[in-house]
Amino acid sequence: MSRTSRVVSRTSRIRRNLLVLPAAALIALIPSSASAYPNPGTVTGSVVVHDPSMVRTPAGRYLLYATGGGLSYRTSTDRIAFSSGSDAFTTKPGWWSAYATEAWAPDISYHGGTYLMYYAVSTFGSNTSAIGLASSSTGLPGSWSDDGIVYTSTSSSDYNAIDPNLFVDDDGTWWLSFGSWWTGIKMIRIDPATGKQYAGNTTRYSVASRPTGTKAVEAPFVVKRNGYYYLFASYDVCCAGSSSTYNVKVGRATSVTGPYVDASGVGMLNNGGTQVLASHGTVIGPGGQSILADTDGDLIVYHYYDGNDSGTPKLGINLLSWSTGWPVAY
């Protein structure tokens, strides 16, 4: 069964209410228990999504793409009311058929007048996978050009080429992190001229893994704040509705390729990670996260499974505070 058929088969809605907290309360909110996690902010309309990635256009419109079909699409003008439209690809690129019939976990970003979207094509539980790239001048459905395959994995690989995220460093170097289970999260350097791997550095770096116990770490996202690189990742099990155990953790480093450590100094290559979001109440298994720098601060955009709606995957949006030196959702 495909990932989408497991997680996007139900419909409903939620609302968003962002609460502004004083700095002292935020410091106390580095979560130590489930009761410390905030509820998702208010969103309405077409909010059944999985692995959402969102960008704000220069005109102030929000474009969101997510797992499913030819990459499912939502849009909003106020970050509250979301409507749906056609998929990014109404005609799927022919090369997808060697890996799957649908695309997962898009990563949309805007660079110099062009929207780029990295995404994965795979099937559930398999690492015969590919990361693809698409580009567009508008970011709208039907406008995307297929730029082909960026990176692949096979059944003999010790990694899985899914869940890509593009990070552009201050010095103009581009990096792509990706990965799911197996030996964890990887990173390669990208050539800005092509969007593909940089020929001058073909190293595949390891930045997060779980060498003992479950291998469940995936969905990386990298940002740089206050001189540190922060690596967000989703841990444990997704795609099981109300039984999902997904949660979001983070580590930081002084180099983009690591080593990343959590707030207790434990390396992310050794099961480390400081929790950002976890299940609480009817908000089950938050994960598949991305970070958007918006006009009012950084947002963490994610899905969770709604315990009040038979575990339907829903859109979650919260602001992040960095006042402690670590991201705290509120």
Short mmCIF file of C-alpha atoms in Angstrom, two decimals:
data_model
loop_
_atom_site.label_atom_id
_atom_site.label_comp_id
_atom_site.label_asym_id
_atom_site.label_seq_id
_atom_site.Cartn_x
_atom_site.Cartn_y
_atom_site.Cartn_z
CA MET A 1 0.00 0.00 0.00
CA SER A 2 1.34 3.47 -0.86
CA ARG A 3 2.24 6.08 1.72
CA THR A 4 -0.54 8.39 0.55
CA SER A 5 -3.24 5.73 0.61
CA ARG A 6 -2.26 5.04 4.22
CA VAL A 7 -2.41 8.66 5.35
CA VAL A 8 -4.55 10.81 3.07
CA SER A 9 -7.74 8.78 2.86
CA ARG A 10 -9.81 10.82 5.27
CA THR A 11 -11.02 14.46 5.38
CA SER A 12 -11.81 17.14 7.98
CA ARG A 13 -10.52 20.46 9.36
CA ILE A 14 -8.85 22.30 12.29
CA ARG A 15 -8.37 25.93 13.35
CA ARG A 16 -5.31 27.92 14.31
CA ASN A 17 -4.71 30.16 17.34
CA LEU A 18 -1.13 31.37 17.87
CA LEU A 19 -0.49 32.44 21.42
CA VAL A 20 2.21 35.02 22.16
CA LEU A 21 4.12 34.20 25.35
CA PRO A 22 6.58 36.27 27.39
CA ALA A 23 10.26 35.38 27.12
CA ALA A 24 10.42 33.82 30.60
CA ALA A 25 7.58 31.46 29.74
CA LEU A 26 9.24 30.51 26.48
CA ILE A 27 12.46 29.59 28.27
CA ALA A 28 10.46 27.35 30.58
CA LEU A 29 8.79 25.77 27.57
CA ILE A 30 11.72 23.72 26.28
CA PRO A 31 9.49 20.68 26.49
CA SER A 32 9.99 18.17 29.26
CA SER A 33 6.56 16.55 29.04
CA ALA A 34 3.75 16.18 26.56
CA SER A 35 1.68 18.83 28.35
CA ALA A 36 4.30 21.43 27.35
CA TYR A 37 3.62 21.17 23.61
CA PRO A 38 1.34 23.72 21.97
CA ASN A 39 -1.75 22.88 19.98
CA PRO A 40 -1.51 23.60 16.27
CA GLY A 41 -2.48 27.11 15.24
CA THR A 42 -5.80 27.74 13.54
CA VAL A 43 -6.23 26.65 9.95
CA THR A 44 -9.46 26.08 7.98
CA GLY A 45 -10.60 24.67 4.70
CA SER A 46 -8.55 22.11 2.78
CA VAL A 47 -6.13 21.06 5.51
CA VAL A 48 -5.85 17.28 5.12
CA VAL A 49 -2.17 17.01 4.18
CA HIS A 50 0.96 14.94 4.78
CA ASP A 51 4.57 16.17 4.70
CA PRO A 52 3.67 19.82 3.96
CA SER A 53 6.15 22.36 2.60
CA MET A 54 5.12 25.99 2.28
CA VAL A 55 6.57 29.14 0.74
CA ARG A 56 5.39 32.76 0.80
CA THR A 57 5.51 34.46 -2.59
CA PRO A 58 6.82 38.02 -3.00
CA ALA A 59 3.16 39.09 -3.33
CA GLY A 60 2.33 37.52 0.05
CA ARG A 61 0.47 34.42 -1.11
CA TYR A 62 1.19 31.08 0.55
CA LEU A 63 1.83 28.08 -1.68
CA LEU A 64 1.85 24.66 0.01
CA TYR A 65 2.69 21.33 -1.55
CA ALA A 66 2.40 17.93 0.12
CA THR A 67 2.66 14.18 -0.39
CA GLY A 68 0.31 12.54 -2.86
CA GLY A 69 -0.38 12.07 -6.56
CA GLY A 70 1.57 14.57 -8.62
CA LEU A 71 2.27 16.55 -5.41
CA SER A 72 -0.90 17.90 -3.87
CA TYR A 73 -1.42 21.66 -3.62
CA ARG A 74 -2.98 24.11 -1.17
CA THR A 75 -2.93 27.89 -1.09
CA SER A 76 -3.82 30.69 1.31
CA THR A 77 -3.70 34.47 1.43
CA ASP A 78 -3.77 34.74 5.23
CA ARG A 79 -2.13 31.50 6.49
CA ILE A 80 -5.46 30.49 8.00
CA ALA A 81 -7.95 29.65 5.24
CA PHE A 82 -6.53 27.11 2.79
CA SER A 83 -8.01 25.99 -0.51
CA SER A 84 -6.92 23.20 -2.82
CA GLY A 85 -6.13 23.08 -6.52
CA SER A 86 -4.61 20.82 -9.12
CA ASP A 87 -1.44 18.88 -8.37
CA ALA A 88 1.95 20.37 -9.23
CA PHE A 89 2.20 17.82 -12.04
CA THR A 90 -1.03 17.09 -13.85
CA THR A 91 0.99 14.80 -16.12
CA LYS A 92 3.52 12.81 -14.15
CA PRO A 93 7.08 12.58 -15.49
CA GLY A 94 7.69 9.27 -17.22
CA TRP A 95 10.74 8.37 -15.14
CA TRP A 96 8.61 8.13 -11.98
CA SER A 97 7.26 4.76 -13.09
CA ALA A 98 10.58 3.05 -12.29
CA TYR A 99 10.04 3.96 -8.62
CA ALA A 100 6.35 4.61 -7.93
CA THR A 101 3.18 6.23 -9.26
CA GLU A 102 3.06 9.17 -6.86
CA ALA A 103 5.42 11.67 -5.27
CA TRP A 104 6.17 12.38 -1.61
CA ALA A 105 7.57 14.95 0.75
CA PRO A 106 8.13 18.02 -1.45
CA ASP A 107 10.51 20.81 -0.48
CA ILE A 108 9.61 24.13 -2.12
CA SER A 109 11.84 27.20 -2.04
CA TYR A 110 12.37 30.42 -4.01
CA HIS A 111 15.69 31.53 -5.45
CA GLY A 112 16.36 34.46 -7.75
CA GLY A 113 12.94 34.51 -9.38
CA THR A 114 12.61 30.73 -9.68
CA TYR A 115 10.72 28.29 -7.50
CA LEU A 116 12.47 24.97 -6.94
CA MET A 117 10.84 21.85 -5.61
CA TYR A 118 12.75 18.75 -4.61
CA TYR A 119 10.63 15.68 -3.89
CA ALA A 120 10.81 11.91 -3.56
CA VAL A 121 9.40 9.02 -5.58
CA SER A 122 9.28 5.70 -3.75
CA THR A 123 7.00 3.11 -2.18
CA PHE A 124 6.32 2.47 1.47
CA GLY A 125 9.09 0.53 3.22
CA SER A 126 11.37 0.45 0.16
CA ASN A 127 14.67 2.21 -0.45
CA THR A 128 14.49 1.83 -4.23
CA SER A 129 13.89 5.54 -4.38
CA ALA A 130 14.68 8.72 -6.26
CA ILE A 131 14.82 12.41 -5.47
CA GLY A 132 13.53 14.58 -8.29
CA LEU A 133 13.68 18.30 -9.03
CA ALA A 134 11.13 20.62 -10.60
CA SER A 135 11.28 24.34 -11.35
CA SER A 136 8.72 27.06 -12.04
CA SER A 137 8.57 30.82 -12.52
CA THR A 138 5.27 31.08 -10.61
CA GLY A 139 5.16 28.08 -8.26
CA LEU A 140 1.60 27.33 -9.34
CA PRO A 141 0.15 23.95 -10.32
CA GLY A 142 0.71 23.08 -13.96
CA SER A 143 3.67 25.44 -14.28
CA TRP A 144 6.34 23.04 -13.10
CA SER A 145 9.08 21.78 -15.42
CA ASP A 146 10.54 18.35 -14.79
CA ASP A 147 14.27 18.75 -14.19
CA GLY A 148 14.83 15.04 -13.72
CA ILE A 149 16.54 12.88 -11.12
CA VAL A 150 18.90 14.37 -8.53
CA TYR A 151 19.88 11.34 -6.45
CA THR A 152 18.85 7.71 -6.09
CA SER A 153 19.11 4.72 -3.80
CA THR A 154 18.62 1.02 -4.49
CA SER A 155 17.78 -2.06 -2.46
CA SER A 156 21.52 -2.55 -1.87
CA SER A 157 22.05 0.99 -0.52
CA ASP A 158 22.45 1.66 3.19
CA TYR A 159 20.37 4.85 2.90
CA ASN A 160 17.05 5.92 1.39
CA ALA A 161 16.84 8.79 -1.12
CA ILE A 162 13.59 10.37 0.07
CA ASP A 163 12.51 13.41 2.12
CA PRO A 164 14.86 15.99 0.52
CA ASN A 165 15.51 19.50 1.85
CA LEU A 166 17.57 22.22 0.17
CA PHE A 167 19.61 24.54 2.38
CA VAL A 168 21.45 27.58 0.98
CA ASP A 169 24.30 28.76 3.21
CA ASP A 170 25.38 32.35 3.78
CA ASP A 171 28.40 31.84 1.52
CA GLY A 172 26.19 30.74 -1.38
CA THR A 173 26.87 27.01 -1.17
CA TRP A 174 23.89 24.71 -1.61
CA TRP A 175 23.29 21.51 0.34
CA LEU A 176 20.64 18.81 0.13
CA SER A 177 19.79 16.70 3.16
CA PHE A 178 17.62 13.61 2.82
CA GLY A 179 17.00 10.21 4.29
CA SER A 180 14.72 7.82 6.04
CA TRP A 181 15.51 4.87 8.32
CA TRP A 182 18.41 2.62 7.21
CA THR A 183 21.61 4.48 8.29
CA GLY A 184 19.81 7.76 8.75
CA ILE A 185 20.03 11.28 7.40
CA LYS A 186 22.53 12.12 4.65
CA MET A 187 23.70 15.34 3.02
CA ILE A 188 25.28 16.15 -0.33
CA ARG A 189 26.50 19.38 -1.88
CA ILE A 190 24.42 20.81 -4.73
CA ASP A 191 25.54 22.85 -7.74
CA PRO A 192 23.40 26.03 -7.85
CA ALA A 193 23.74 26.12 -11.64
CA THR A 194 22.02 22.76 -12.11
CA GLY A 195 20.24 21.91 -8.86
CA LYS A 196 22.02 18.54 -9.02
CA GLN A 197 25.00 17.17 -7.08
CA TYR A 198 28.11 19.33 -7.22
CA ALA A 199 30.81 17.53 -9.22
CA GLY A 200 33.59 19.08 -7.14
CA ASN A 201 32.40 17.36 -3.96
CA THR A 202 30.58 14.04 -4.23
CA THR A 203 30.87 13.11 -0.55
CA ARG A 204 27.70 11.79 1.03
CA TYR A 205 27.84 13.05 4.62
CA SER A 206 26.02 11.36 7.51
CA VAL A 207 24.38 13.88 9.85
CA ALA A 208 21.87 11.91 11.96
CA SER A 209 21.27 8.23 12.68
CA ARG A 210 20.02 5.75 15.24
CA PRO A 211 22.71 3.06 15.45
CA THR A 212 20.94 1.14 18.20
CA GLY A 213 17.29 0.18 18.47
CA THR A 214 14.86 1.50 15.88
CA LYS A 215 16.28 3.12 12.74
CA ALA A 216 13.34 5.52 12.59
CA VAL A 217 14.68 8.96 11.71
CA GLU A 218 13.73 10.85 8.55
CA ALA A 219 12.47 14.12 7.03
CA PRO A 220 15.45 16.43 7.68
CA PHE A 221 15.23 20.21 7.48
CA VAL A 222 18.20 22.56 8.01
CA VAL A 223 18.18 26.25 8.95
CA LYS A 224 20.86 28.62 10.20
CA ARG A 225 20.10 30.90 13.14
CA ASN A 226 22.39 32.95 15.38
CA GLY A 227 25.56 31.35 14.06
CA TYR A 228 24.39 27.74 14.41
CA TYR A 229 23.09 25.25 11.89
CA TYR A 230 19.96 23.51 13.19
CA LEU A 231 18.90 20.11 11.86
CA PHE A 232 15.25 19.19 12.43
CA ALA A 233 14.14 15.60 11.84
CA SER A 234 11.12 13.37 12.41
CA TYR A 235 11.63 10.39 14.68
CA ASP A 236 9.75 7.11 15.16
CA VAL A 237 6.74 5.90 13.16
CA CYS A 238 4.52 7.85 10.79
CA CYS A 239 1.57 6.90 8.62
CA ALA A 240 -0.35 4.82 11.16
CA GLY A 241 -3.15 7.27 11.96
CA SER A 242 -3.91 7.43 15.67
CA SER A 243 -1.23 4.79 16.32
CA SER A 244 1.55 6.97 14.86
CA THR A 245 4.44 7.81 17.18
CA TYR A 246 6.10 10.50 15.04
CA ASN A 247 7.79 13.39 16.85
CA VAL A 248 10.15 16.22 15.88
CA LYS A 249 13.65 16.63 17.31
CA VAL A 250 16.50 19.04 16.60
CA GLY A 251 20.25 19.31 17.01
CA ARG A 252 22.71 22.06 16.16
CA ALA A 253 26.24 22.37 14.80
CA THR A 254 28.82 24.98 13.87
CA SER A 255 29.34 23.34 10.46
CA VAL A 256 26.57 22.50 8.01
CA THR A 257 27.79 18.92 7.70
CA GLY A 258 27.91 18.49 11.48
CA PRO A 259 28.50 17.08 13.94
CA TYR A 260 25.04 17.98 15.23
CA VAL A 261 24.36 17.64 18.96
CA ASP A 262 21.27 18.14 21.09
CA ALA A 263 20.84 20.44 24.08
CA SER A 264 22.35 17.76 26.34
CA GLY A 265 25.40 17.34 24.10
CA VAL A 266 24.35 13.97 22.67
CA GLY A 267 25.27 13.57 18.99
CA MET A 268 22.52 13.16 16.43
CA LEU A 269 24.62 10.36 14.95
CA ASN A 270 24.09 8.54 18.25
CA ASN A 271 20.32 8.76 18.80
CA GLY A 272 20.48 12.37 20.01
CA GLY A 273 17.91 15.09 19.49
CA THR A 274 16.08 17.70 21.56
CA GLN A 275 12.33 17.38 21.22
CA VAL A 276 10.38 20.19 19.54
CA LEU A 277 6.98 18.56 19.02
CA ALA A 278 5.44 15.31 20.25
CA SER A 279 2.02 13.77 20.75
CA HIS A 280 -0.24 15.47 23.24
CA GLY A 281 -3.97 15.09 23.74
CA THR A 282 -5.63 14.54 20.39
CA VAL A 283 -2.62 15.87 18.48
CA ILE A 284 -0.94 12.60 17.56
CA GLY A 285 2.40 11.98 15.84
CA PRO A 286 3.43 15.46 14.65
CA GLY A 287 6.16 15.36 12.01
CA GLY A 288 7.03 15.71 8.35
CA GLN A 289 8.08 19.24 9.27
CA SER A 290 9.46 22.18 7.34
CA ILE A 291 10.49 25.65 8.49
CA LEU A 292 9.34 28.89 6.85
CA ALA A 293 10.82 32.28 7.70
CA ASP A 294 7.72 34.48 7.56
CA THR A 295 7.19 38.17 8.26
CA ASP A 296 6.20 37.54 11.89
CA GLY A 297 8.89 34.95 12.63
CA ASP A 298 9.84 31.38 11.86
CA LEU A 299 7.04 28.87 11.37
CA ILE A 300 7.17 25.14 11.81
CA VAL A 301 4.81 23.59 9.27
CA TYR A 302 3.96 19.92 9.81
CA HIS A 303 1.27 17.29 9.77
CA TYR A 304 -0.28 15.51 12.73
CA TYR A 305 -2.95 12.84 13.11
CA ASP A 306 -6.21 14.11 14.55
CA GLY A 307 -7.38 11.96 17.44
CA ASN A 308 -10.82 13.57 17.15
CA ASP A 309 -11.12 12.50 13.51
CA SER A 310 -10.04 8.85 13.33
CA GLY A 311 -6.37 9.79 12.91
CA THR A 312 -6.82 11.88 9.77
CA PRO A 313 -3.59 13.73 8.88
CA LYS A 314 -4.02 17.49 9.28
CA LEU A 315 -1.96 20.62 8.71
CA GLY A 316 -0.22 22.07 11.76
CA ILE A 317 1.42 25.50 11.91
CA ASN A 318 3.13 27.07 14.91
CA LEU A 319 5.56 29.91 15.46
CA LEU A 320 9.04 29.18 16.79
CA SER A 321 10.96 31.13 19.41
CA TRP A 322 14.76 31.00 19.49
CA SER A 323 15.19 32.95 22.74
CA THR A 324 16.71 29.95 24.56
CA GLY A 325 19.16 29.17 21.76
CA TRP A 326 16.93 26.23 20.83
CA PRO A 327 13.68 26.31 18.82
CA VAL A 328 10.54 26.26 20.96
CA ALA A 329 7.13 25.99 19.31
CA TYR A 330 4.33 28.19 20.61
#
